[in-house]
mmCIF file of C-alpha atoms in Angstrom:
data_model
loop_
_atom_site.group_PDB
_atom_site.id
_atom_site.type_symbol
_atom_site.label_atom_id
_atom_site.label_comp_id
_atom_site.label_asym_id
_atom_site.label_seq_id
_atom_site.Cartn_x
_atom_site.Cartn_y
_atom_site.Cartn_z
ATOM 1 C CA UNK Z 1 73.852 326.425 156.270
ATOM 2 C CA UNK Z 2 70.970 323.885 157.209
ATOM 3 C CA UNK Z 3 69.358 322.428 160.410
ATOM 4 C CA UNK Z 4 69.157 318.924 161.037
ATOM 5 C CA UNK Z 5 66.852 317.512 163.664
ATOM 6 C CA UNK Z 6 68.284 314.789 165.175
ATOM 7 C CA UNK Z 7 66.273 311.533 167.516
ATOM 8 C CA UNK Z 8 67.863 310.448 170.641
ATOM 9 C CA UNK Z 9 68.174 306.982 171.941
ATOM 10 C CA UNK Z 10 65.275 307.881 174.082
ATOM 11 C CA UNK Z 11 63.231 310.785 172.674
ATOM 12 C CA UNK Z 12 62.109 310.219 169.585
ATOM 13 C CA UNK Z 13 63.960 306.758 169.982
ATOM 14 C CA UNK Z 14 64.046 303.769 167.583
ATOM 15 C CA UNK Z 15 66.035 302.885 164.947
ATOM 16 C CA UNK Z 16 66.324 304.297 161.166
ATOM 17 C CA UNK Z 17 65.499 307.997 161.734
ATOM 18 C CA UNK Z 18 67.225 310.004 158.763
ATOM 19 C CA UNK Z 19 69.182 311.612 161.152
ATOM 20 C CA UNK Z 20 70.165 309.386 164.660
ATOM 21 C CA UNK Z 21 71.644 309.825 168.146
ATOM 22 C CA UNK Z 22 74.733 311.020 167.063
ATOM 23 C CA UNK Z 23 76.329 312.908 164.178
ATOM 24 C CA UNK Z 24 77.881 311.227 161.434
ATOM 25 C CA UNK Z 25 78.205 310.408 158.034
ATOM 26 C CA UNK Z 26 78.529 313.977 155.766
ATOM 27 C CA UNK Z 27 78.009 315.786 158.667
ATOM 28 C CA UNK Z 28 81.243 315.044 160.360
ATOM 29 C CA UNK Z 29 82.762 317.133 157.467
ATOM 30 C CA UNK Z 30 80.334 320.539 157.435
ATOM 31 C CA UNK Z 31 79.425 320.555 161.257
ATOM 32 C CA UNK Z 32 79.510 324.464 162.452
ATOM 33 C CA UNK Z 33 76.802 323.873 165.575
ATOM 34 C CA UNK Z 34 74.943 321.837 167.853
ATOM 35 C CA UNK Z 35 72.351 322.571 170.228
ATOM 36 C CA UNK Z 36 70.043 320.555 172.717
ATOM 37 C CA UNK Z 37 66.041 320.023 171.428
ATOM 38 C CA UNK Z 38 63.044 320.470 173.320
ATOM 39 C CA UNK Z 39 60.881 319.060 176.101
ATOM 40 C CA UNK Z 40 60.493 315.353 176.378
ATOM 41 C CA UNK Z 41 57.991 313.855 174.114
ATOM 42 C CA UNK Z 42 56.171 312.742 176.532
ATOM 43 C CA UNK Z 43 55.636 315.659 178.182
ATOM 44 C CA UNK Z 44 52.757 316.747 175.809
ATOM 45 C CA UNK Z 45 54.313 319.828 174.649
ATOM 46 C CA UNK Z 46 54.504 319.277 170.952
ATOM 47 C CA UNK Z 47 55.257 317.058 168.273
ATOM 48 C CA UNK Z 48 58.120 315.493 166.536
ATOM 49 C CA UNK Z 49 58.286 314.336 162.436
ATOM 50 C CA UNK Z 50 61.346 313.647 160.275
ATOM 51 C CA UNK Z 51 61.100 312.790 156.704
ATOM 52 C CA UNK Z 52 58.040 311.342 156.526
ATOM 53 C CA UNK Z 53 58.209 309.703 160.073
ATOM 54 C CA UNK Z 54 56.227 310.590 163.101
ATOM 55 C CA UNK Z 55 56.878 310.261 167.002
ATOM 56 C CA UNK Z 56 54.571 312.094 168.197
ATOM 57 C CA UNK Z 57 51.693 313.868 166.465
ATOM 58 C CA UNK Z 58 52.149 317.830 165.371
ATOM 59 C CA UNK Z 59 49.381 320.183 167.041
ATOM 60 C CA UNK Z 60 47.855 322.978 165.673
ATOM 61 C CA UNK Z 61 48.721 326.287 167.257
ATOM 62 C CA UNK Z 62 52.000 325.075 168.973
ATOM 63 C CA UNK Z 63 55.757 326.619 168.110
ATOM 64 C CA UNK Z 64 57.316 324.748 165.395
ATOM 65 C CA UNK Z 65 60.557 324.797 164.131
ATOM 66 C CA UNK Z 66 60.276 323.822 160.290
ATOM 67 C CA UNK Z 67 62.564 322.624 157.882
ATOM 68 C CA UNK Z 68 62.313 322.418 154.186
ATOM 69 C CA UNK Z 69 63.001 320.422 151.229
ATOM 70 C CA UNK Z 70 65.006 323.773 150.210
ATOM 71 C CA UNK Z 71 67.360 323.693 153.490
ATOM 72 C CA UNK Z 72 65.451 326.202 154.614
ATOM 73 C CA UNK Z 73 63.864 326.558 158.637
ATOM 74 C CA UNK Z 74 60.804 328.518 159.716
ATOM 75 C CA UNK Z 75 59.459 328.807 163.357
ATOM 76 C CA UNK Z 76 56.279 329.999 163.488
ATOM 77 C CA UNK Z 77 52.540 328.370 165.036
ATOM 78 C CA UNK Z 78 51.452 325.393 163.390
ATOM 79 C CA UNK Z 79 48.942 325.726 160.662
ATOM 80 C CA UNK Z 80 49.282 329.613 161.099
ATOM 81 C CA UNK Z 81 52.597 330.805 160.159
ATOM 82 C CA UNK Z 82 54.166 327.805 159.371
ATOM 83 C CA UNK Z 83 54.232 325.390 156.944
ATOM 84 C CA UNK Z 84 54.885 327.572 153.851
ATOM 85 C CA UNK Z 85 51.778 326.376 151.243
ATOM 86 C CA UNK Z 86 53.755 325.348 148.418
ATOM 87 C CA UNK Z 87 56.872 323.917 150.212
ATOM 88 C CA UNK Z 88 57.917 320.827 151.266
ATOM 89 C CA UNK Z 89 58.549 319.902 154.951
ATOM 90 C CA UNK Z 90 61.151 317.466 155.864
ATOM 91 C CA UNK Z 91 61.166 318.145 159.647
ATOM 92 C CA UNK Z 92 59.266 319.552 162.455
ATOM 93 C CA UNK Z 93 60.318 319.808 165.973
ATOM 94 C CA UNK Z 94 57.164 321.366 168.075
ATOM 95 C CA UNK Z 95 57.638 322.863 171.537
ATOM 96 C CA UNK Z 96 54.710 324.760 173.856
ATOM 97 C CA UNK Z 97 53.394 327.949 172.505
ATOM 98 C CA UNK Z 98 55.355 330.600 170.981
ATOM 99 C CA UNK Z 99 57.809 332.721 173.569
ATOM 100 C CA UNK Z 100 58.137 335.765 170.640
ATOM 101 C CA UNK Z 101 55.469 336.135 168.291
ATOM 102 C CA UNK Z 102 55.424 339.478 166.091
ATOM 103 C CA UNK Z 103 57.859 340.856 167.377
ATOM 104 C CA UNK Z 104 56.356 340.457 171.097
ATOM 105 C CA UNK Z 105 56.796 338.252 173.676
ATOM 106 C CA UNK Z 106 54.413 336.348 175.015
ATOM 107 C CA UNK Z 107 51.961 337.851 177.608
ATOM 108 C CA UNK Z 108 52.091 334.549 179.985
ATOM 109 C CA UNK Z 109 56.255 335.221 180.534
ATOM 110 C CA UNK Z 110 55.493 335.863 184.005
ATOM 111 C CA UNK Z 111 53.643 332.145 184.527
ATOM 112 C CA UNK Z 112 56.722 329.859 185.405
ATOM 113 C CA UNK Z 113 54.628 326.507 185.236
ATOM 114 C CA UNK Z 114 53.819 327.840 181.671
ATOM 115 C CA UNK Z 115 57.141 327.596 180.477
ATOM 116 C CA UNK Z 116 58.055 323.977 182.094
ATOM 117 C CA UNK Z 117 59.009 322.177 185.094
ATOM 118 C CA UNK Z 118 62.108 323.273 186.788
ATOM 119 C CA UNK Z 119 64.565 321.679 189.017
ATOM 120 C CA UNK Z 120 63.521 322.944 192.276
ATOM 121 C CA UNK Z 121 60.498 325.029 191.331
ATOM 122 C CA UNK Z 122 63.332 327.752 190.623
ATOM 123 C CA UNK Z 123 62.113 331.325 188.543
ATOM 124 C CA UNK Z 124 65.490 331.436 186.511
ATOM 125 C CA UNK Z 125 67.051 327.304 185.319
ATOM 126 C CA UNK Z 126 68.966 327.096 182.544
ATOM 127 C CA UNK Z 127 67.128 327.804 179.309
ATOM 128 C CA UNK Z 128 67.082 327.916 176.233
ATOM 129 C CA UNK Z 129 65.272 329.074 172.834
ATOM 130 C CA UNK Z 130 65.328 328.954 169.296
ATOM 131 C CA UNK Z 131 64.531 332.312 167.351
ATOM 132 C CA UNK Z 132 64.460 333.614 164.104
ATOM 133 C CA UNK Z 133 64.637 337.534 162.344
ATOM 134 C CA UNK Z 134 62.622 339.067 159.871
ATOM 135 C CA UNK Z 135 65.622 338.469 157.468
ATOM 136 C CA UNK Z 136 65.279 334.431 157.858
ATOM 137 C CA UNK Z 137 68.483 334.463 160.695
ATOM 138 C CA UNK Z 138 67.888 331.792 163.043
ATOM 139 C CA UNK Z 139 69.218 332.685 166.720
ATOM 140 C CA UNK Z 140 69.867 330.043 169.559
ATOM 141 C CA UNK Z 141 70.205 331.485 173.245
ATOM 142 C CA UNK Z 142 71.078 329.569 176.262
ATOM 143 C CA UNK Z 143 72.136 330.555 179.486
ATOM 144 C CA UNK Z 144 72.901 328.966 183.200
ATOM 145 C CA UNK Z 145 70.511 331.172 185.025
ATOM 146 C CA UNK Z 146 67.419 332.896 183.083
ATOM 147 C CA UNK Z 147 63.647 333.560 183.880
ATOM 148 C CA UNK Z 148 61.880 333.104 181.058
ATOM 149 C CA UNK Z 149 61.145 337.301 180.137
ATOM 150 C CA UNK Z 150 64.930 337.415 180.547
ATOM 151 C CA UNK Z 151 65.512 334.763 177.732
ATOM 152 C CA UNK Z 152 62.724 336.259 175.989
ATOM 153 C CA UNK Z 153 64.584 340.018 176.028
ATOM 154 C CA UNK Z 154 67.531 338.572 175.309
ATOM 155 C CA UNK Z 155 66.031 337.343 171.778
ATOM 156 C CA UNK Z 156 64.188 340.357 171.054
ATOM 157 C CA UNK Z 157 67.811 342.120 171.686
ATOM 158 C CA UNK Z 158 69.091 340.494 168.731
ATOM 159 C CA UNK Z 159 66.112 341.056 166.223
ATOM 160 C CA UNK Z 160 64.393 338.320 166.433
ATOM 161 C CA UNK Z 161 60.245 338.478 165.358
ATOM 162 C CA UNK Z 162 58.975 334.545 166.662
ATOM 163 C CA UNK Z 163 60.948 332.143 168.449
ATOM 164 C CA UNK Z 164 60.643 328.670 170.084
ATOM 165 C CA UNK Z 165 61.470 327.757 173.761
ATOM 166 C CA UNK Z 166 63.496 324.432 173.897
ATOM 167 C CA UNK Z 167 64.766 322.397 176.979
ATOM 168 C CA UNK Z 168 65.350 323.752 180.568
ATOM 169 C CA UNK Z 169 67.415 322.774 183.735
ATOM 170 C CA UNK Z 170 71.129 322.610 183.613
ATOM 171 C CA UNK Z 171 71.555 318.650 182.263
ATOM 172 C CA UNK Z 172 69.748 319.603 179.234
ATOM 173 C CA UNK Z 173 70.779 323.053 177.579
ATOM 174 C CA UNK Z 174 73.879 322.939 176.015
ATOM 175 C CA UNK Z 175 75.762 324.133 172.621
ATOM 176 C CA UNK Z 176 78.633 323.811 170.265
ATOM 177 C CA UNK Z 177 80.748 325.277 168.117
ATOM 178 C CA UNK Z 178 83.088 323.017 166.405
ATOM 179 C CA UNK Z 179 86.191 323.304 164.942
ATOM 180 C CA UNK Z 180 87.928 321.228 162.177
ATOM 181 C CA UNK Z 181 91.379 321.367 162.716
ATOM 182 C CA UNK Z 182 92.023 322.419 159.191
ATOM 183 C CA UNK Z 183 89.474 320.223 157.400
ATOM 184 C CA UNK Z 184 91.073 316.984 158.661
ATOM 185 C CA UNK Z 185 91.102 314.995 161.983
ATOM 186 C CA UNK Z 186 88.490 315.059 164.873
ATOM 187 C CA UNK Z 187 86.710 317.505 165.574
ATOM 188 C CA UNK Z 188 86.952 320.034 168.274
ATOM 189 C CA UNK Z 189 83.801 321.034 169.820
ATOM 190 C CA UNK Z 190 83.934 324.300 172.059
ATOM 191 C CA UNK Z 191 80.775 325.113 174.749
ATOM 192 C CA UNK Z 192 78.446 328.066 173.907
ATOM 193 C CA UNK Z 193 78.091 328.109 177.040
ATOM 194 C CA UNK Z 194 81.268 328.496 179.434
ATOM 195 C CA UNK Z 195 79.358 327.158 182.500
ATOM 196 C CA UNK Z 196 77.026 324.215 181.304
ATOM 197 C CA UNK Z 197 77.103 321.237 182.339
ATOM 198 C CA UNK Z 198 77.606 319.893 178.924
ATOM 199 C CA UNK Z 199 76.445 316.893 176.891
ATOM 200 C CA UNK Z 200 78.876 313.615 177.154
ATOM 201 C CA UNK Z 201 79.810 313.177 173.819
ATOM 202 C CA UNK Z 202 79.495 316.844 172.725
ATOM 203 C CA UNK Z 203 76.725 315.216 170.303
ATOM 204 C CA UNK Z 204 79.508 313.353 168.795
ATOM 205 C CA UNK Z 205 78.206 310.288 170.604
ATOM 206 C CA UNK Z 206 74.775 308.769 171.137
ATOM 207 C CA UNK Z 207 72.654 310.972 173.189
ATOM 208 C CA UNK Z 208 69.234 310.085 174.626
ATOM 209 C CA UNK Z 209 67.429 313.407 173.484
ATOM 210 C CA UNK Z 210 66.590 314.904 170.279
ATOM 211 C CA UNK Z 211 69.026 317.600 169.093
ATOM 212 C CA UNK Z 212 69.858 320.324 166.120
ATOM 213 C CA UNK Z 213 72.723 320.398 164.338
ATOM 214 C CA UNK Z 214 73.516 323.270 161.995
ATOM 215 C CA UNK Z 215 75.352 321.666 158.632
ATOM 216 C CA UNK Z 216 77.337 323.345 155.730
ATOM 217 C CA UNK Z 217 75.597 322.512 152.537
#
């Protein structure tokens, strides 16, 4: 399996990113997963580069969810854990600090405004995260109603030694699974998440924010 960031019509926007608003070409055949990206760009929480292209300038010291010439993806801080000397990046998706670093999560979990802007000024939106084990697993959690040490234990449950918060608030954090109807016809996306709102188009249409797919090779 391998990531693929994908633009939105909005964030990163533009035309001829490598991969667009929407899935499509190969993909369409070796989708497993989809899963909503981070903050807006223009929120100032990270950075955003695909193949060579940059929206928004990477920072040092942010969490960054790396992908490699290999089909390989890292999350780690920028210029500290990640990138890999020696390897090739094709994409980077940055998003605040780390939430799990080591093994630990971060000491600021308590600090709502740390972790983003919610609907409301609610402790526990929809979130979601991005995390990854000592083995190289990556893990995606999402739920309806989560605070962020809740989303944090809920990582560290399953293993997992960094990880990455992405979007917030119930419009915005949403998943996939998608089935393939025995390797022919459309396919048939199914919600990670039982209650979420969803996205219109279930990625499979143009949608306005960035977004990961995960891709058989």
């Amino acid at each position: 399996l391998e990531v693929h960031l994908h633009s939105g019509t909005v964030d990163a926007g533009g035309l001829g990113w490598r991969y667009g608003p929407s899935v499509g070409g190969f993909e369409l055949t070796r989708l497993v997963a989809g899963f909503n990206g981070g903050f807006r760009l223009s929120t100032g929480a990270g950075g955003f580069e695909s193949y060579g292209r940059v929206a928004v300038p990477l920072q040092s010291g942010l969490a960054s969810i790396v992908t490699y010439s290999d089909g390989t993806t890292d999350i780690g801080s920028w210029h500290q854990e990640v990138p890999t000397p020696g390897k090739r990046v094709v994409s980077v998706r940055q998003n605040l600090s780390l939430l799990i670093d080591g093994g630990t999560a971060s000491a600021n979990v308590g600090c709502v405004s740390c972790w983003g802007a919610t609907l409301g000024g609610v402790l526990d939106p929809a979130r979601s995260a991005l995390g990854i084990t000592a083995s190289g697993e990556l893990v995606w959690a999402g739920g309806e109603s989560l605070t962020v040490s809740e989303l944090a234990t809920a990582l560290l449950s399953a293993h997992v030694v960094r990880a990455a918060e992405l979007d917030i608030n119930p419009e915005w954090v949403a998943g996939y699974v998608y089935g393939h109807r025995g390797g022919h016809g459309r396919l048939a996306p199914v919600a990670a998440l039982a209650s979420q709102p969803g996205i219109p188009g279930q990625f499979l249409a143009p949608w306005s924010r960035d977004f990961f797919t995960i891709v058989a090779r």
